Coordinates of C-alpha atoms in Angstrom, one line a residue:
Chain A
M1 CA 4.0 29.3 9.6
P2 CA 0.9 27.4 8.3
A3 CA 0.8 23.7 8.9
I4 CA -0.6 22.9 5.5
E5 CA -0.4 25.2 2.5
V6 CA -1.9 24.2 -0.8
Q7 CA -1.8 26.4 -3.9
G8 CA -3.4 25.7 -7.3
L9 CA -3.1 22.0 -6.8
V10 CA -4.1 20.0 -9.9
K11 CA -4.1 16.2 -10.4
R12 CA -5.1 14.6 -13.7
Y13 CA -5.3 10.9 -14.5
G14 CA -5.1 10.9 -18.2
A15 CA -8.1 12.9 -19.4
R16 CA -9.9 12.9 -16.0
T17 CA -9.2 15.7 -13.6
A18 CA -9.5 14.5 -10.0
V19 CA -8.3 17.7 -8.4
D20 CA -8.9 20.9 -10.2
G21 CA -6.8 23.8 -8.9
I22 CA -7.6 23.9 -5.2
S23 CA -6.0 26.3 -2.7
F24 CA -6.3 26.4 1.1
T25 CA -4.2 27.1 4.2
I26 CA -4.4 25.4 7.5
D27 CA -2.8 27.0 10.6
D28 CA -0.9 25.2 13.3
G29 CA -3.2 23.4 15.7
E30 CA -6.4 23.7 13.6
I31 CA -8.7 20.7 13.2
V32 CA -10.2 20.8 9.8
G33 CA -12.8 18.6 8.2
F34 CA -12.4 17.9 4.5
L35 CA -15.9 17.3 3.3
G36 CA -17.1 16.0 0.0
P37 CA -19.1 13.2 -1.6
N38 CA -17.2 10.0 -2.7
G39 CA -15.1 10.7 -5.7
A40 CA -14.9 14.4 -5.1
G41 CA -11.1 14.4 -4.9
K42 CA -10.6 14.1 -1.1
S43 CA -8.4 11.0 -1.1
T44 CA -6.4 12.2 -4.1
T45 CA -5.7 15.5 -2.3
L46 CA -4.6 13.7 0.8
R47 CA -2.4 11.4 -1.1
I48 CA -0.6 14.3 -2.6
L49 CA -0.2 15.9 0.8
T50 CA 1.3 12.7 2.2
C51 CA 3.7 12.4 -0.8
F52 CA 2.2 9.1 -2.0
Q53 CA 1.4 10.7 -5.4
P54 CA 2.7 13.8 -7.0
A55 CA 0.4 16.5 -8.3
T56 CA 0.2 17.4 -11.9
A57 CA 0.5 21.1 -11.1
G58 CA 0.5 23.4 -8.1
V59 CA 2.4 23.7 -4.8
A60 CA 1.8 21.9 -1.5
R61 CA 3.6 22.4 1.8
V62 CA 3.2 20.3 4.9
A63 CA 4.8 21.3 8.2
G64 CA 6.8 23.9 6.2
Y65 CA 8.2 21.4 3.7
D66 CA 7.5 21.0 0.1
V67 CA 5.8 17.7 -0.7
F68 CA 7.7 17.3 -4.0
T69 CA 11.2 18.4 -3.1
E70 CA 11.3 17.7 0.6
S71 CA 9.2 14.6 0.7
V72 CA 11.3 12.8 3.4
Q73 CA 11.0 15.8 5.8
V74 CA 7.3 16.0 5.1
R75 CA 6.8 12.3 5.9
E76 CA 8.9 12.6 9.1
N77 CA 6.6 15.3 10.4
M78 CA 3.3 14.0 9.2
G79 CA 1.2 11.1 10.4
Y80 CA -1.2 9.5 7.9
L81 CA -4.1 7.1 8.3
P82 CA -5.2 5.9 4.8
E83 CA -8.7 5.0 4.0
S84 CA -9.7 1.5 5.0
T85 CA -6.8 1.4 7.6
P86 CA -4.3 -0.9 6.0
L87 CA -2.4 -3.0 8.6
Y88 CA -0.1 -6.0 8.7
T89 CA -2.8 -8.3 10.2
E90 CA -0.3 -11.1 11.1
M91 CA 1.6 -8.9 13.5
R92 CA 1.0 -8.1 17.1
V93 CA -0.1 -4.6 18.0
R94 CA 3.0 -3.6 20.0
D95 CA 5.4 -5.2 17.4
Y96 CA 3.7 -3.4 14.6
L97 CA 3.8 0.0 16.3
D98 CA 7.5 -0.6 17.2
Y99 CA 8.2 -1.4 13.6
R100 CA 6.4 1.7 12.4
A101 CA 8.1 3.9 14.9
T102 CA 11.5 2.6 13.7
L103 CA 10.6 3.4 10.1
K104 CA 9.5 6.8 11.0
G105 CA 12.8 7.5 12.6
V106 CA 11.9 7.4 16.3
R107 CA 15.2 7.0 18.2
R108 CA 15.9 3.7 19.8
R109 CA 15.9 5.1 23.3
D110 CA 12.6 6.8 22.9
R111 CA 10.9 4.0 21.0
R112 CA 9.5 1.9 23.8
A113 CA 8.1 4.9 25.6
W114 CA 6.6 6.5 22.5
V115 CA 4.9 3.2 21.4
E116 CA 3.5 2.8 24.9
S117 CA 2.2 6.3 25.0
A118 CA 0.7 6.0 21.5
M119 CA -1.1 2.9 22.6
E120 CA -2.4 4.6 25.8
R121 CA -3.6 7.7 23.9
C122 CA -5.5 5.5 21.4
H123 CA -6.8 3.0 24.1
V124 CA -5.2 -0.1 22.6
S125 CA -2.8 -0.9 25.5
D126 CA -5.1 -3.8 26.6
V127 CA -4.6 -5.5 23.2
A128 CA -0.9 -4.7 22.9
D129 CA 0.0 -8.4 22.6
R130 CA -2.9 -9.5 20.4
I131 CA -2.5 -10.2 16.7
I132 CA -4.0 -7.4 14.7
G133 CA -6.0 -9.7 12.5
H134 CA -7.9 -11.0 15.6
L135 CA -9.1 -7.5 16.6
S136 CA -12.5 -5.9 15.9
K137 CA -12.7 -3.2 13.3
G138 CA -13.0 -0.5 15.9
Y139 CA -9.8 -1.6 17.6
R140 CA -8.0 -1.9 14.2
Q141 CA -9.0 1.7 13.5
R142 CA -7.4 2.8 16.8
V143 CA -4.3 0.8 16.0
G144 CA -4.1 2.7 12.7
L145 CA -4.5 6.0 14.6
A146 CA -1.7 5.0 17.0
D147 CA 0.5 4.2 14.0
A148 CA -0.3 7.7 12.6
L149 CA 0.8 9.5 15.7
V150 CA 3.4 7.2 17.2
H151 CA 6.3 9.4 15.9
R152 CA 4.6 12.5 17.4
P153 CA 4.1 14.3 14.1
K154 CA 3.1 18.0 13.8
V155 CA 0.4 17.2 11.3
L156 CA -2.1 14.4 11.2
I157 CA -3.9 13.5 8.0
L158 CA -6.8 11.0 8.4
D159 CA -8.7 9.7 5.4
E160 CA -12.2 8.7 6.3
P161 CA -11.3 7.6 9.8
T162 CA -14.8 6.3 10.6
S163 CA -15.8 4.6 7.4
G164 CA -17.2 1.1 8.0
L165 CA -17.5 1.5 11.8
D166 CA -20.7 1.0 13.8
P167 CA -22.2 4.1 15.6
N168 CA -20.4 3.3 18.9
Q169 CA -17.1 2.9 17.2
V170 CA -17.6 6.1 15.3
R171 CA -18.2 7.9 18.6
D172 CA -15.0 6.3 20.1
V173 CA -12.9 7.4 17.1
R174 CA -14.4 10.8 17.1
D175 CA -13.7 11.4 20.8
L176 CA -10.2 10.1 20.2
V177 CA -9.5 12.5 17.4
K178 CA -10.7 15.4 19.7
E179 CA -8.5 14.0 22.5
I180 CA -5.3 13.4 20.6
S181 CA -5.4 16.7 18.7
G182 CA -4.2 18.8 21.6
G183 CA -1.9 21.1 19.6
T184 CA -1.5 18.8 16.6
T185 CA -2.9 20.0 13.3
V186 CA -5.5 17.5 12.0
L187 CA -6.9 17.3 8.6
F188 CA -9.5 14.6 8.1
S189 CA -11.7 13.7 5.2
T190 CA -15.3 12.5 5.7
H191 CA -18.6 12.6 4.0
T192 CA -20.6 12.7 7.2
I193 CA -21.7 16.0 8.6
P194 CA -22.2 15.2 12.3
W195 CA -18.5 14.4 12.5
V196 CA -17.5 17.8 11.3
E197 CA -19.9 19.6 13.6
Q198 CA -18.7 17.7 16.6
V199 CA -15.0 17.6 16.0
C200 CA -13.8 20.7 14.2
R201 CA -14.1 24.4 14.0
R202 CA -13.6 24.6 10.3
A203 CA -14.6 22.7 7.2
I204 CA -13.4 22.7 3.6
V205 CA -16.0 21.4 1.2
I206 CA -14.8 19.9 -2.1
N207 CA -16.9 18.7 -5.0
R208 CA -15.7 17.5 -8.4
G209 CA -12.2 18.5 -7.6
K210 CA -13.0 22.1 -6.7
I211 CA -13.4 23.8 -3.3
V212 CA -17.0 25.0 -3.1
A213 CA -16.8 26.3 0.5
D214 CA -14.2 26.9 3.1
G215 CA -14.9 28.5 6.5
T216 CA -15.5 28.1 10.2
L217 CA -18.7 26.3 11.1
P218 CA -20.4 29.5 12.2
E219 CA -19.6 31.0 8.9
L220 CA -20.9 28.0 7.0
R221 CA -24.0 28.0 9.1
R222 CA -24.6 31.6 8.2
M223 CA -24.7 30.6 4.6
V224 CA -27.7 28.4 5.3
E225 CA -29.6 31.1 7.3
P226 CA -31.4 32.8 4.4
W227 CA -32.8 29.4 3.2
S228 CA -35.9 27.5 4.2
R229 CA -37.0 24.0 3.8
V230 CA -40.5 23.1 2.5
E231 CA -41.7 19.5 2.8
F232 CA -44.5 18.3 0.6
R233 CA -46.5 15.1 1.2
V234 CA -47.6 14.0 -2.2
T235 CA -50.0 11.5 -3.5
S236 CA -48.5 11.1 -7.0
D237 CA -45.4 9.3 -8.1
P238 CA -42.5 10.8 -6.1
A239 CA -39.9 10.4 -8.9
A240 CA -42.0 12.4 -11.4
A241 CA -42.9 14.9 -8.7
L242 CA -39.2 15.4 -7.9
R243 CA -38.4 16.2 -11.6
A244 CA -41.3 18.6 -11.6
L245 CA -40.0 20.4 -8.5
E246 CA -36.4 20.5 -9.8
A247 CA -37.7 22.5 -12.8
V248 CA -39.4 25.2 -10.6
P249 CA -37.4 28.5 -10.7
G250 CA -36.1 29.4 -7.2
V251 CA -35.8 25.9 -6.0
L252 CA -32.2 25.5 -4.8
L253 CA -32.4 21.8 -4.1
A254 CA -35.1 19.2 -4.4
E255 CA -34.9 15.9 -2.5
N256 CA -36.9 12.8 -2.4
L257 CA -37.4 11.8 1.2
T258 CA -39.8 8.9 0.5
A259 CA -39.0 6.1 2.9
G260 CA -41.5 3.2 3.2
G261 CA -45.0 4.5 3.1
E262 CA -46.0 8.0 2.1
P263 CA -44.1 9.9 -0.6
R264 CA -42.4 13.0 0.8
L265 CA -40.4 15.6 -1.1
R266 CA -38.4 18.5 0.2
I267 CA -37.2 21.6 -1.5
L268 CA -34.8 24.3 -0.4
A269 CA -35.4 27.9 -1.3
E270 CA -34.6 31.4 -0.3
T271 CA -36.8 32.4 2.7
A272 CA -37.2 35.9 1.1
G273 CA -39.4 34.8 -1.8
L274 CA -40.6 31.6 -0.3
D275 CA -44.3 32.1 -0.9
G276 CA -43.8 32.6 -4.6
V277 CA -41.7 29.5 -4.9
V278 CA -44.1 27.4 -2.9
S279 CA -47.1 28.4 -5.1
A280 CA -45.0 27.7 -8.2
A281 CA -44.1 24.3 -6.7
R282 CA -47.8 23.6 -6.0
A283 CA -48.7 24.4 -9.5
A284 CA -45.9 22.2 -10.8
L285 CA -47.1 19.3 -8.7
G286 CA -50.6 19.7 -9.9
G287 CA -53.2 18.6 -7.5
G288 CA -51.4 15.7 -5.8
I289 CA -50.4 17.5 -2.6
D290 CA -51.5 16.1 0.8
G291 CA -49.7 18.5 3.1
E292 CA -46.9 21.1 3.3
E293 CA -44.5 21.9 6.1
R294 CA -42.0 24.8 6.4
S295 CA -38.9 24.8 8.5
P296 CA -35.5 26.6 8.7
A297 CA -32.7 25.1 6.6
A298 CA -30.3 22.8 8.4
F299 CA -26.5 22.7 8.2
E300 CA -26.5 19.5 6.1
D301 CA -28.6 21.3 3.4
L302 CA -25.5 23.4 2.7
F303 CA -23.4 20.3 2.1
T304 CA -26.1 18.7 -0.1
K305 CA -26.6 21.8 -2.1
L306 CA -22.9 22.4 -2.6
T307 CA -22.1 18.9 -3.6
R308 CA -25.0 18.2 -6.0
G309 CA -23.9 18.8 -9.5
R310 CA -27.1 20.4 -10.7
A311 CA -27.4 22.7 -7.7
I312 CA -23.9 24.0 -8.3
Q313 CA -24.5 24.8 -11.9
E314 CA -27.5 26.7 -10.8
A315 CA -25.7 28.7 -8.2
A316 CA -22.8 29.5 -10.6
Chain B
M1 CA 20.4 1.8 8.0
T2 CA 18.1 1.3 10.9
R3 CA 15.2 1.7 8.6
L4 CA 16.5 -0.8 6.1
A5 CA 17.2 -3.2 8.9
A6 CA 13.7 -2.8 10.3
L7 CA 12.1 -3.2 6.8
T8 CA 14.2 -6.3 6.2
R9 CA 13.4 -7.8 9.6
R10 CA 9.7 -7.5 8.9
E11 CA 10.1 -9.0 5.5
L12 CA 11.9 -12.0 6.9
L13 CA 9.5 -12.4 9.8
A14 CA 6.6 -12.3 7.4
Y15 CA 7.8 -15.5 5.9
F16 CA 7.6 -17.2 9.2
Y17 CA 4.1 -15.9 9.9
A18 CA 2.6 -17.4 6.7
P19 CA 2.1 -21.1 5.9
V20 CA 3.2 -21.1 2.3
P21 CA 6.9 -20.5 2.9
Y22 CA 7.0 -23.5 5.3
F23 CA 5.5 -25.6 2.5
I24 CA 8.1 -24.3 0.1
L25 CA 10.9 -25.1 2.6
C26 CA 9.6 -28.7 3.0
L27 CA 9.2 -29.1 -0.8
F28 CA 12.8 -27.8 -1.3
V29 CA 14.2 -30.3 1.2
L30 CA 12.2 -33.1 -0.3
L31 CA 13.3 -32.4 -3.8
T32 CA 17.0 -31.8 -3.1
G33 CA 16.9 -34.9 -0.9
N34 CA 15.4 -36.9 -3.6
F35 CA 18.0 -35.8 -6.2
F36 CA 20.8 -36.4 -3.7
Y37 CA 19.5 -39.9 -3.0
S38 CA 18.9 -40.9 -6.6
G39 CA 22.1 -39.2 -7.8
A40 CA 24.6 -40.0 -5.2
V41 CA 23.3 -43.1 -3.4
V42 CA 21.3 -45.2 -5.9
H43 CA 23.1 -44.6 -9.2
G44 CA 26.4 -43.2 -8.4
S45 CA 27.7 -45.1 -5.5
S46 CA 30.7 -46.3 -7.4
T47 CA 31.8 -43.4 -9.5
R48 CA 33.9 -40.5 -8.6
A49 CA 31.6 -38.1 -10.4
S50 CA 28.7 -38.9 -8.2
L51 CA 30.6 -37.3 -5.3
E52 CA 30.6 -33.9 -6.9
P53 CA 28.3 -31.3 -5.5
G54 CA 26.7 -31.0 -8.9
V55 CA 24.7 -34.2 -8.1
V56 CA 22.6 -32.2 -5.7
F57 CA 23.0 -28.7 -6.9
H58 CA 22.7 -29.1 -10.7
T59 CA 19.0 -29.5 -10.3
L60 CA 18.7 -26.4 -8.1
Q61 CA 18.4 -24.1 -11.0
F62 CA 15.2 -26.0 -12.0
I63 CA 13.8 -26.5 -8.6
L64 CA 14.2 -22.8 -7.8
L65 CA 12.5 -22.0 -11.1
F66 CA 9.2 -23.0 -9.4
L67 CA 9.9 -22.3 -5.8
I68 CA 11.4 -18.8 -5.8
P69 CA 8.4 -17.2 -7.7
L70 CA 6.1 -18.8 -5.0
L71 CA 8.3 -17.3 -2.3
T72 CA 8.5 -13.8 -3.8
M73 CA 5.0 -13.5 -5.3
N74 CA 3.6 -11.7 -2.3
S75 CA 6.5 -9.4 -1.6
V76 CA 5.2 -6.2 -3.2
A77 CA 1.9 -7.5 -4.7
D78 CA 0.6 -8.2 -1.2
E79 CA 1.4 -4.7 -0.1
R80 CA -0.6 -3.4 -3.0
S81 CA -3.5 -5.7 -2.5
R82 CA -3.7 -5.0 1.2
N83 CA -3.0 -1.3 0.5
T84 CA -0.3 -1.3 3.2
I85 CA 1.8 0.1 0.3
E86 CA 0.3 3.4 1.2
T87 CA 1.3 3.4 4.9
L88 CA 4.7 1.9 3.8
L89 CA 5.5 4.6 1.2
T90 CA 4.2 7.5 3.2
A91 CA 6.7 6.6 6.0
P92 CA 10.0 8.4 5.5
V93 CA 11.6 5.5 3.5
T94 CA 12.8 5.5 -0.1
D95 CA 11.5 3.2 -2.8
A96 CA 14.9 1.7 -3.2
Q97 CA 15.0 0.9 0.5
V98 CA 11.7 -0.9 0.2
I99 CA 12.8 -3.0 -2.8
L100 CA 16.1 -3.8 -1.3
S101 CA 14.5 -4.9 1.9
K102 CA 12.1 -7.2 0.0
W103 CA 15.1 -8.7 -1.8
T104 CA 17.2 -9.1 1.4
G105 CA 14.4 -10.5 3.5
T106 CA 13.7 -13.2 0.8
F107 CA 17.4 -13.9 0.4
L108 CA 17.8 -14.5 4.1
F109 CA 14.9 -16.9 4.0
Y110 CA 16.6 -18.6 1.0
L111 CA 19.7 -19.0 3.2
V112 CA 17.5 -20.8 5.7
M113 CA 16.3 -23.1 2.9
L114 CA 19.9 -23.9 2.0
V115 CA 20.9 -24.9 5.5
P116 CA 19.5 -28.5 5.2
T117 CA 21.6 -29.1 2.1
L118 CA 24.7 -29.0 4.3
V119 CA 23.6 -32.5 5.4
Y120 CA 24.2 -33.9 1.9
V121 CA 27.7 -32.4 1.8
G122 CA 28.3 -33.9 5.3
I123 CA 27.2 -37.3 4.2
L124 CA 29.4 -37.2 1.1
R125 CA 32.4 -36.1 3.1
Q126 CA 31.7 -38.8 5.7
Y127 CA 30.8 -41.8 3.7
G128 CA 32.3 -41.1 0.3
A129 CA 35.6 -42.2 1.7
E130 CA 36.1 -45.5 -0.1
I131 CA 36.3 -43.8 -3.5
G132 CA 37.9 -40.6 -2.2
K133 CA 36.4 -37.7 -0.4
P134 CA 34.8 -34.9 -2.6
D135 CA 37.1 -31.9 -2.9
L136 CA 36.2 -28.8 -1.0
E137 CA 36.6 -26.4 -3.9
P138 CA 33.6 -27.6 -5.9
V139 CA 31.5 -27.5 -2.8
L140 CA 32.5 -24.0 -2.0
G141 CA 32.1 -23.1 -5.7
A142 CA 28.6 -24.7 -5.7
Y143 CA 27.5 -22.7 -2.7
A144 CA 28.8 -19.5 -4.2
G145 CA 26.8 -20.3 -7.3
C146 CA 23.7 -21.1 -5.3
L147 CA 23.9 -17.8 -3.5
L148 CA 24.3 -15.9 -6.7
L149 CA 21.7 -17.9 -8.6
G150 CA 19.2 -17.5 -5.7
G151 CA 19.8 -13.8 -5.5
F152 CA 19.3 -13.4 -9.2
Y153 CA 16.0 -15.5 -9.2
I154 CA 14.8 -13.5 -6.2
S155 CA 15.4 -10.2 -7.9
I156 CA 13.3 -11.4 -10.8
G157 CA 10.6 -12.5 -8.4
V158 CA 10.5 -9.2 -6.6
F159 CA 10.4 -7.3 -9.9
A160 CA 7.5 -9.5 -11.1
S161 CA 5.7 -8.9 -7.7
S162 CA 6.2 -5.2 -8.1
I163 CA 4.2 -4.8 -11.3
T164 CA 1.0 -6.3 -10.2
E165 CA -1.2 -6.6 -7.1
N166 CA -2.2 -10.2 -8.0
A167 CA 0.2 -12.6 -6.2
L168 CA -0.5 -15.6 -8.5
L169 CA 0.0 -13.5 -11.6
S170 CA 3.3 -12.2 -10.3
A171 CA 4.5 -15.8 -9.5
F172 CA 3.5 -16.8 -13.1
L173 CA 5.3 -13.8 -14.5
A174 CA 8.5 -14.5 -12.6
F175 CA 8.3 -18.1 -13.8
V176 CA 7.8 -17.0 -17.4
I177 CA 10.9 -14.7 -17.2
L178 CA 13.0 -17.4 -15.6
I179 CA 12.0 -20.2 -18.0
G180 CA 12.3 -17.8 -20.9
L181 CA 15.9 -17.2 -20.0
L182 CA 16.5 -20.9 -19.6
V183 CA 15.0 -22.0 -22.9
L184 CA 16.9 -19.4 -25.0
E185 CA 19.4 -22.2 -25.4
I186 CA 17.1 -24.1 -27.7
F187 CA 17.6 -21.4 -30.3
R188 CA 21.3 -22.1 -30.5
S189 CA 21.3 -24.0 -33.8
T190 CA 18.6 -21.8 -35.3
V191 CA 20.7 -18.6 -34.9
A192 CA 24.0 -20.3 -35.8
D193 CA 23.8 -19.4 -39.5
I194 CA 22.4 -15.9 -39.3
G195 CA 25.0 -13.5 -40.6
G196 CA 26.0 -9.9 -39.9
V197 CA 25.9 -7.9 -36.7
F198 CA 22.4 -8.9 -36.0
G199 CA 23.4 -12.6 -36.1
D200 CA 26.3 -11.9 -33.8
A201 CA 24.1 -10.2 -31.3
L202 CA 21.6 -13.0 -31.4
R203 CA 24.3 -15.6 -30.9
G204 CA 25.8 -13.6 -28.1
A205 CA 22.4 -13.3 -26.4
V206 CA 21.6 -17.0 -26.8
E207 CA 25.1 -17.8 -25.5
Y208 CA 25.2 -15.4 -22.6
L209 CA 21.7 -14.9 -21.3
P210 CA 20.7 -18.4 -20.1
Q211 CA 21.6 -18.9 -16.5
T212 CA 22.5 -22.6 -16.9
G213 CA 25.9 -22.2 -18.4
H214 CA 27.0 -19.7 -15.8
F215 CA 25.7 -21.7 -13.0
N216 CA 27.2 -25.0 -14.1
E217 CA 30.6 -23.4 -14.1
F218 CA 30.4 -22.9 -10.3
L219 CA 29.5 -26.6 -9.8
T220 CA 32.9 -27.6 -11.1
G221 CA 34.6 -25.3 -8.6
K222 CA 35.5 -22.7 -11.2
V223 CA 34.5 -19.3 -10.0
A224 CA 35.1 -16.9 -12.9
L225 CA 34.6 -13.2 -12.7
H226 CA 32.4 -13.1 -15.8
D227 CA 30.0 -15.6 -14.3
V228 CA 29.9 -13.7 -11.0
L229 CA 29.2 -10.5 -13.0
Y230 CA 26.4 -12.2 -14.9
F231 CA 24.5 -12.8 -11.7
V232 CA 25.4 -9.6 -9.9
L233 CA 24.5 -7.4 -12.8
G234 CA 21.3 -9.4 -13.5
T235 CA 20.3 -9.0 -9.9
A236 CA 21.0 -5.3 -10.0
L237 CA 19.1 -4.9 -13.2
F238 CA 15.9 -6.5 -11.9
L239 CA 16.1 -4.7 -8.6
F240 CA 16.5 -1.4 -10.5
L241 CA 13.4 -2.3 -12.6
A242 CA 11.5 -3.1 -9.5
V243 CA 12.3 0.3 -8.0
R244 CA 11.2 2.0 -11.2
S245 CA 8.0 0.0 -11.2
L246 CA 7.3 1.1 -7.6
E247 CA 8.0 4.7 -8.6
S248 CA 5.7 4.4 -11.5
R249 CA 2.8 5.5 -9.3
K250 CA 4.3 8.9 -9.5
W251 CA 4.1 9.3 -13.2
R252 CA 0.8 7.6 -13.9

């Protein structure tokens, strides 16, 4: 039985379609990254899966229960960490987790032990008696995680678990997610690629409410293999140069990498016809080229290409 | 039941974590103490009427008009603005349990607020002896009325808090509803001459809807079923509306 099953899910807010008929299945014990730019429909999808909002159309099952008709069972078997980690900041960590465990139906005789073990797993035992509002953001994030898993759910759903954290805290939370998963199905949303590469085997990429890629990381990497990057150092105005490059046929993606001093632009194209594309690009840029460098495409290029509106229309 | 108890406990405790409820508690004691002193001690030391609980409790309906909205303003609005509503409602609890716990938690705090008023009753019983001790029935009636009135006001406050994430706006809204009910009475003579079914309905509304008439009955020790029903049904209505408002996220 799959841990999460989504079929033809649609969510409309008035005239705006936030989620546009997505379908995917996640098996028991999988750790899956849900990737997409801000506003792609990630949070909306997760809110439907966690029974916070109903979908306009479609079916979703979590831990074998329907999110519309068996919402209580879904919520009993699922742990959710919403974006921005809302917490009752006036409470102490242990009291808060005990309260949450009670709400989630943890039996009285198990409660103390389960709260302690959740705190241990998330490394917050040392602040158990501190007031949440006095903790650092990294600690709060871990308290949020402890809350999500205190009732030992079958499925964990984490919405942007590392947003707003510094690099060290990001690493902590990332390691934690790997650690705590052990058998639990985890679906987390993010817009950072390294996260996905280090934590999960599979990623689902969503853009403008539609799934644009779904596969294991090796599969997704293979999609990038036939592509190459070409970087140009230009002497002209980079914004104008970017527009010129975008118009060149065969250019899958054009990016402006200019940071500080010299204007740099990068294009993505099929390795097969690369020479043709490069000479067309040179022609489009006119004379203002200072240098050119070719390299294989990286994994993040896939994400950028899939989630840029223009690139998608081109691919379609 | 465990869940409802846990929700309610947190709700009640939240009042003791924050500074505003303490301020409201103090203000409440100050105001009721003032009305007790001016009513029973300064002006009424020689009359029988001054010993009736109405001296203290008559003003309660006006004091609570300001204080209850300040107490309830955060109940749901705060969950929305902190987004804890998302963790709350994705736990296996029902919307009705959430609203009921908001109401019960506030009601329990209101009971705490009422405790100091027992002192006034004690003083009357102790020192009112020269002109006759106050009867027990009006006192009991007055407290029954206070509980019903408080519960009703709190349900309006919780409802107002459930439709916005801005606490001050919710306090203002609750205040507007409460004062709106109260001032319906001023239309009494205006609607007196309107004929037909419409006129009857208007007169009925102006007669029945304001809380004052119902509450004042309790102060004389008369506990009538229709007055009890007014408060119980009113409370139920606003709690129902609050649940619907919480559910509205589902059909927006």
